[in-house]
Amino acid sequence: MIKIITDSGSDILQEECDKVRVLPLHVSFGDEHYRDGVDLLHETFYEKLIETDVLPKTSQISPYEFMEAYRQELDADASAGGGQMSDKQILVITLSSRLSGTYQSACIAAEEFEGQVYVVDSENVTVGQKCLVMRAVELVEADYGIDEIVGILEEEKKQIQLIALLDTLEYLKKGGRISAASAALGNALSIKPVVGVGAGEILVLGKAHGSKNGKNLLMQRTKQAGGIDFSRPFYLGYTGLSDKLICKYIEDSRMLWEKAHTKEELPIVSVGAAIGTHVGPGAIALAFFAPQ
């Protein structure tokens, strides 16, 4: 039996998937401390983010928290087996090690559970990380062994494309990633940065004048990747209190979804604190596996 554990940087809600256990990152607004997605839901996070002049801080999950989660999963399995040694294996998929120390914490904790806990660095975050986690769920359900799953994930994570369009430069300025002058000029010219993830880091892929050109750049980047492999998980994401912008993007780019072959609505995800802190509200994102 394989149990999957991930962190809240994946923006997977615990109640949406019983196959995955989600450990919360920590978010601080001054002296107020919260667990992402547990006692700080996304809606409340953005309300606080908009109201405050100082950026909140996000912090990694500690080795102790991972160790406790591993023990709980393995002990529960042993109890169910009448006290016999657990044959459960745990697969941990974390947000990028380039963006957080959470991967290192997971690895440190895993050292005490040799042969039972396997840790994969997603080299991604938010909807990109969620693509890899839900791909792991598919592989577990298809009865692949743990070593096979880890090998497949290590290879396929290189095929994940995460592309996002930011609505404002204000939060990049607050976080010290760009200067106040650059932010002021960019906002005056209605510049919308298009960012992505490469080698586990956030990269600026381009800058567009206005939202319409920004959406066109998203479509161009998607086509350059070879399109979307709809046989594997894909997700759209948005930051803020409303999904209006992502719904408008879906409508404007409807030709991309013609081959989705889904009877349900396209999978839209609310992006939480791990990324929302740095890009602010009004951003939209798309994550998918490029065709093999």
CSV table of C-alpha atoms in Angstrom, one decimal:
chain,number,residue,atom,x,y,z
A,1,MET,CA,0.0,0.0,0.0
A,2,ILE,CA,1.3,3.4,-0.9
A,3,LYS,CA,0.3,6.7,0.8
A,4,ILE,CA,1.0,10.0,-0.8
A,5,ILE,CA,1.9,13.1,1.2
A,6,THR,CA,2.4,16.6,-0.1
A,7,ASP,CA,2.5,20.1,1.2
A,8,SER,CA,0.0,22.9,0.8
A,9,GLY,CA,2.2,24.5,-1.8
A,10,SER,CA,0.4,22.2,-4.2
A,11,ASP,CA,-2.9,23.9,-3.5
A,12,ILE,CA,-4.6,20.6,-3.1
A,13,LEU,CA,-7.4,20.9,-0.6
A,14,GLN,CA,-7.4,18.0,1.9
A,15,GLU,CA,-11.1,17.3,1.4
A,16,GLU,CA,-10.8,17.0,-2.3
A,17,CYS,CA,-8.7,13.9,-2.4
A,18,ASP,CA,-8.6,11.1,0.2
A,19,LYS,CA,-5.6,9.5,-1.6
A,20,VAL,CA,-3.3,12.4,-0.6
A,21,ARG,CA,-2.4,13.8,2.9
A,22,VAL,CA,-1.7,17.6,2.7
A,23,LEU,CA,0.7,19.1,5.3
A,24,PRO,CA,0.3,22.8,5.8
A,25,LEU,CA,3.0,25.4,5.2
A,26,HIS,CA,3.1,28.2,7.8
A,27,VAL,CA,1.9,31.8,7.1
A,28,SER,CA,2.6,34.8,9.3
A,29,PHE,CA,0.9,38.2,9.2
A,30,GLY,CA,3.1,40.0,11.8
A,31,ASP,CA,2.4,38.3,15.1
A,32,GLU,CA,-0.5,36.3,13.7
A,33,HIS,CA,0.5,32.7,12.7
A,34,TYR,CA,-1.5,30.3,10.6
A,35,ARG,CA,-1.5,26.9,8.9
A,36,ASP,CA,-2.0,27.3,5.2
A,37,GLY,CA,-5.3,25.8,4.2
A,38,VAL,CA,-6.2,24.7,7.8
A,39,ASP,CA,-6.9,27.8,9.9
A,40,LEU,CA,-6.1,30.2,7.0
A,41,LEU,CA,-8.3,29.5,4.0
A,42,HIS,CA,-7.5,31.1,0.6
A,43,GLU,CA,-10.3,33.6,0.8
A,44,THR,CA,-9.2,34.9,4.2
A,45,PHE,CA,-5.6,35.0,3.1
A,46,TYR,CA,-6.4,37.3,0.2
A,47,GLU,CA,-8.6,39.5,2.3
A,48,LYS,CA,-5.7,40.0,4.7
A,49,LEU,CA,-3.1,40.3,1.9
A,50,ILE,CA,-5.1,43.2,0.3
A,51,GLU,CA,-5.6,44.9,3.7
A,52,THR,CA,-2.0,44.9,4.9
A,53,ASP,CA,0.9,47.0,3.7
A,54,VAL,CA,3.5,44.5,4.8
A,55,LEU,CA,3.9,41.2,3.0
A,56,PRO,CA,3.1,38.0,5.0
A,57,LYS,CA,5.9,35.5,5.5
A,58,THR,CA,5.6,31.8,4.5
A,59,SER,CA,7.8,29.2,6.2
A,60,GLN,CA,8.6,25.6,5.5
A,61,ILE,CA,7.3,22.5,7.2
A,62,SER,CA,9.7,21.2,9.8
A,63,PRO,CA,11.4,17.8,9.8
A,64,TYR,CA,9.5,17.1,13.1
A,65,GLU,CA,6.2,17.7,11.4
A,66,PHE,CA,7.1,15.3,8.6
A,67,MET,CA,8.4,12.7,11.0
A,68,GLU,CA,5.1,12.9,13.0
A,69,ALA,CA,3.1,12.4,9.7
A,70,TYR,CA,5.2,9.4,8.7
A,71,ARG,CA,4.8,7.8,12.1
A,72,GLN,CA,1.0,8.4,12.1
A,73,GLU,CA,0.6,6.8,8.7
A,74,LEU,CA,2.8,3.8,9.4
A,75,ASP,CA,1.5,3.3,13.0
A,76,ALA,CA,-2.1,3.4,11.8
A,77,ASP,CA,-1.3,0.7,9.2
A,78,ALA,CA,0.4,-1.4,11.8
A,79,SER,CA,-2.5,-1.1,14.2
A,80,ALA,CA,-4.9,-2.2,11.4
A,81,GLY,CA,-2.7,-5.2,10.8
A,82,GLY,CA,-2.9,-6.4,14.4
A,83,GLY,CA,0.4,-5.0,15.5
A,84,GLN,CA,2.5,-6.5,12.7
A,85,MET,CA,5.1,-4.4,11.0
A,86,SER,CA,3.6,-2.0,8.5
A,87,ASP,CA,4.0,-2.8,4.8
A,88,LYS,CA,2.8,0.6,3.8
A,89,GLN,CA,5.2,2.9,1.8
A,90,ILE,CA,5.0,6.6,1.8
A,91,LEU,CA,5.6,8.8,-1.3
A,92,VAL,CA,6.3,12.5,-0.5
A,93,ILE,CA,6.1,15.1,-3.2
A,94,THR,CA,7.2,18.6,-2.1
A,95,LEU,CA,7.2,22.0,-3.7
A,96,SER,CA,10.5,23.0,-5.4
A,97,SER,CA,13.6,22.8,-3.2
A,98,ARG,CA,14.7,26.0,-5.0
A,99,LEU,CA,11.7,27.8,-3.4
A,100,SER,CA,11.5,26.3,0.0
A,101,GLY,CA,13.4,24.1,2.5
A,102,THR,CA,10.3,21.8,2.8
A,103,TYR,CA,12.0,19.2,0.5
A,104,GLN,CA,15.1,19.1,2.8
A,105,SER,CA,12.8,18.7,5.9
A,106,ALA,CA,11.0,15.8,4.2
A,107,CYS,CA,14.4,14.1,3.4
A,108,ILE,CA,15.8,14.6,6.9
A,109,ALA,CA,12.7,13.1,8.5
A,110,ALA,CA,12.8,10.2,6.0
A,111,GLU,CA,16.2,9.1,7.1
A,112,GLU,CA,14.6,7.3,10.1
A,113,PHE,CA,12.3,5.3,7.8
A,114,GLU,CA,14.6,3.7,5.3
A,115,GLY,CA,12.8,1.7,2.7
A,116,GLN,CA,9.5,3.1,3.7
A,117,VAL,CA,9.5,6.8,2.8
A,118,TYR,CA,10.5,8.1,-0.7
A,119,VAL,CA,10.8,11.8,-1.3
A,120,VAL,CA,10.4,13.5,-4.7
A,121,ASP,CA,11.2,17.2,-5.4
A,122,SER,CA,8.5,18.3,-7.8
A,123,GLU,CA,10.7,21.2,-9.0
A,124,ASN,CA,7.4,23.1,-9.2
A,125,VAL,CA,4.7,24.8,-7.1
A,126,THR,CA,1.0,25.4,-7.0
A,127,VAL,CA,-0.9,23.9,-10.1
A,128,GLY,CA,2.4,22.6,-11.5
A,129,GLN,CA,3.1,20.7,-8.3
A,130,LYS,CA,-0.5,19.5,-8.2
A,131,CYS,CA,-0.1,18.0,-11.7
A,132,LEU,CA,2.7,15.8,-10.5
A,133,VAL,CA,0.9,14.8,-7.3
A,134,MET,CA,-2.3,13.8,-9.1
A,135,ARG,CA,-0.2,11.9,-11.7
A,136,ALA,CA,1.2,10.0,-8.8
A,137,VAL,CA,-2.3,9.2,-7.7
A,138,GLU,CA,-3.0,7.8,-11.1
A,139,LEU,CA,0.1,5.6,-11.0
A,140,VAL,CA,-0.8,4.3,-7.5
A,141,GLU,CA,-4.3,3.4,-8.7
A,142,ALA,CA,-2.8,1.6,-11.6
A,143,ASP,CA,-0.8,-0.6,-9.2
A,144,TYR,CA,2.7,0.5,-10.1
A,145,GLY,CA,5.4,-0.2,-7.5
A,146,ILE,CA,7.0,2.6,-5.5
A,147,ASP,CA,10.3,2.4,-7.3
A,148,GLU,CA,8.5,2.5,-10.7
A,149,ILE,CA,6.4,5.5,-9.6
A,150,VAL,CA,9.4,7.5,-8.4
A,151,GLY,CA,11.2,6.8,-11.7
A,152,ILE,CA,8.3,7.9,-13.7
A,153,LEU,CA,7.7,11.0,-11.7
A,154,GLU,CA,11.4,12.0,-11.9
A,155,GLU,CA,11.2,11.8,-15.7
A,156,GLU,CA,7.8,13.2,-16.3
A,157,LYS,CA,8.2,16.2,-14.0
A,158,LYS,CA,10.5,17.6,-16.6
A,159,GLN,CA,7.6,17.7,-19.0
A,160,ILE,CA,5.4,19.9,-16.8
A,161,GLN,CA,4.8,23.4,-18.0
A,162,LEU,CA,3.6,26.2,-15.7
A,163,ILE,CA,2.8,29.5,-17.3
A,164,ALA,CA,1.3,32.4,-15.4
A,165,LEU,CA,0.2,36.0,-16.2
A,166,LEU,CA,0.5,38.5,-13.4
A,167,ASP,CA,-2.0,41.4,-13.1
A,168,THR,CA,0.2,43.7,-11.0
A,169,LEU,CA,3.9,44.4,-10.2
A,170,GLU,CA,3.0,45.7,-6.7
A,171,TYR,CA,3.7,42.5,-4.8
A,172,LEU,CA,7.0,41.8,-6.6
A,173,LYS,CA,8.0,45.3,-5.5
A,174,LYS,CA,6.9,44.6,-1.9
A,175,GLY,CA,8.9,41.4,-1.9
A,176,GLY,CA,12.0,43.2,-3.1
A,177,ARG,CA,12.1,41.3,-6.4
A,178,ILE,CA,11.9,44.5,-8.5
A,179,SER,CA,12.5,48.2,-7.6
A,180,ALA,CA,9.8,50.7,-6.8
A,181,ALA,CA,10.7,52.6,-10.0
A,182,SER,CA,10.4,49.5,-12.2
A,183,ALA,CA,7.0,48.7,-10.6
A,184,ALA,CA,5.7,52.2,-11.1
A,185,LEU,CA,6.8,52.3,-14.7
A,186,GLY,CA,5.5,48.9,-15.4
A,187,ASN,CA,2.1,49.7,-13.9
A,188,ALA,CA,1.9,53.0,-15.8
A,189,LEU,CA,2.6,51.2,-19.1
A,190,SER,CA,0.2,48.4,-18.1
A,191,ILE,CA,2.9,45.8,-18.4
A,192,LYS,CA,1.8,42.3,-17.5
A,193,PRO,CA,4.7,39.9,-16.8
A,194,VAL,CA,4.4,36.3,-18.0
A,195,VAL,CA,6.3,33.9,-15.6
A,196,GLY,CA,7.0,30.2,-15.5
A,197,VAL,CA,9.0,27.6,-13.7
A,198,GLY,CA,12.3,26.3,-15.0
A,199,ALA,CA,14.7,24.0,-13.1
A,200,GLY,CA,12.6,24.6,-10.0
A,201,GLU,CA,12.8,28.4,-10.1
A,202,ILE,CA,10.4,31.2,-11.1
A,203,LEU,CA,11.5,32.7,-14.4
A,204,VAL,CA,10.2,35.7,-16.3
A,205,LEU,CA,9.2,34.4,-19.7
A,206,GLY,CA,8.1,37.7,-21.2
A,207,LYS,CA,6.3,41.0,-20.7
A,208,ALA,CA,3.2,42.1,-22.5
A,209,HIS,CA,1.4,45.4,-22.8
A,210,GLY,CA,-2.1,44.8,-21.4
A,211,SER,CA,-4.0,41.7,-20.5
A,212,LYS,CA,-5.1,40.8,-24.0
A,213,ASN,CA,-1.4,40.6,-25.2
A,214,GLY,CA,-0.5,38.8,-22.0
A,215,LYS,CA,-3.2,36.1,-22.7
A,216,ASN,CA,-1.9,35.8,-26.3
A,217,LEU,CA,1.6,35.2,-24.9
A,218,LEU,CA,0.3,32.4,-22.7
A,219,MET,CA,-1.3,30.8,-25.7
A,220,GLN,CA,2.0,31.1,-27.7
A,221,ARG,CA,4.0,29.5,-24.9
A,222,THR,CA,1.5,26.7,-24.7
A,223,LYS,CA,1.8,26.0,-28.4
A,224,GLN,CA,5.6,26.2,-28.3
A,225,ALA,CA,5.5,23.4,-25.7
A,226,GLY,CA,3.7,21.3,-28.2
A,227,GLY,CA,0.2,21.8,-26.7
A,228,ILE,CA,-1.4,20.1,-23.7
A,229,ASP,CA,-1.3,16.3,-23.1
A,230,PHE,CA,-4.9,15.9,-21.9
A,231,SER,CA,-4.3,12.2,-21.0
A,232,ARG,CA,-2.5,13.4,-17.9
A,233,PRO,CA,-3.5,15.9,-15.2
A,234,PHE,CA,-3.7,19.6,-16.1
A,235,TYR,CA,-5.0,22.6,-14.1
A,236,LEU,CA,-5.8,26.3,-14.4
A,237,GLY,CA,-5.3,28.5,-11.4
A,238,TYR,CA,-6.1,32.0,-10.2
A,239,THR,CA,-5.1,34.3,-7.3
A,240,GLY,CA,-7.4,36.5,-5.4
A,241,LEU,CA,-11.0,36.5,-4.4
A,242,SER,CA,-12.6,35.9,-7.8
A,243,ASP,CA,-12.2,33.4,-10.6
A,244,LYS,CA,-13.5,36.0,-13.2
A,245,LEU,CA,-10.2,36.5,-14.9
A,246,ILE,CA,-9.4,32.8,-15.3
A,247,CYS,CA,-12.9,32.2,-16.7
A,248,LYS,CA,-12.4,35.0,-19.2
A,249,TYR,CA,-9.1,33.4,-20.2
A,250,ILE,CA,-10.7,30.1,-20.8
A,251,GLU,CA,-13.4,31.7,-23.0
A,252,ASP,CA,-10.8,33.7,-25.0
A,253,SER,CA,-8.6,30.6,-25.5
A,254,ARG,CA,-11.3,28.1,-26.1
A,255,MET,CA,-9.5,26.6,-29.0
A,256,LEU,CA,-6.9,25.1,-26.5
A,257,TRP,CA,-9.6,23.1,-24.8
A,258,GLU,CA,-11.2,21.5,-27.8
A,259,LYS,CA,-9.3,18.2,-27.3
A,260,ALA,CA,-9.8,18.1,-23.5
A,261,HIS,CA,-12.4,15.3,-23.8
A,262,THR,CA,-13.8,16.1,-20.4
A,263,LYS,CA,-17.5,15.9,-19.5
A,264,GLU,CA,-16.9,18.1,-16.5
A,265,GLU,CA,-15.9,21.7,-16.2
A,266,LEU,CA,-12.2,22.5,-16.7
A,267,PRO,CA,-10.2,22.0,-13.4
A,268,ILE,CA,-9.8,25.4,-11.9
A,269,VAL,CA,-7.7,25.9,-8.7
A,270,SER,CA,-7.5,28.7,-6.2
A,271,VAL,CA,-3.8,29.5,-5.7
A,272,GLY,CA,-2.9,29.9,-2.1
A,273,ALA,CA,-0.2,31.6,0.1
A,274,ALA,CA,2.9,29.9,-1.3
A,275,ILE,CA,2.7,31.8,-4.5
A,276,GLY,CA,-0.1,34.3,-3.8
A,277,THR,CA,2.1,36.2,-1.3
A,278,HIS,CA,4.6,37.0,-4.1
A,279,VAL,CA,2.3,37.7,-7.1
A,280,GLY,CA,-0.7,39.2,-5.4
A,281,PRO,CA,-4.4,38.9,-6.6
A,282,GLY,CA,-5.4,38.9,-10.2
A,283,ALA,CA,-2.9,36.4,-11.6
A,284,ILE,CA,-3.9,33.4,-13.8
A,285,ALA,CA,-2.0,30.3,-14.4
A,286,LEU,CA,-2.0,27.1,-16.5
A,287,ALA,CA,0.0,23.9,-15.7
A,288,PHE,CA,0.1,20.8,-17.9
A,289,PHE,CA,2.3,18.0,-19.2
A,290,ALA,CA,3.7,18.6,-22.6
A,291,PRO,CA,3.2,15.7,-25.0
A,292,GLN,CA,5.9,13.0,-24.8
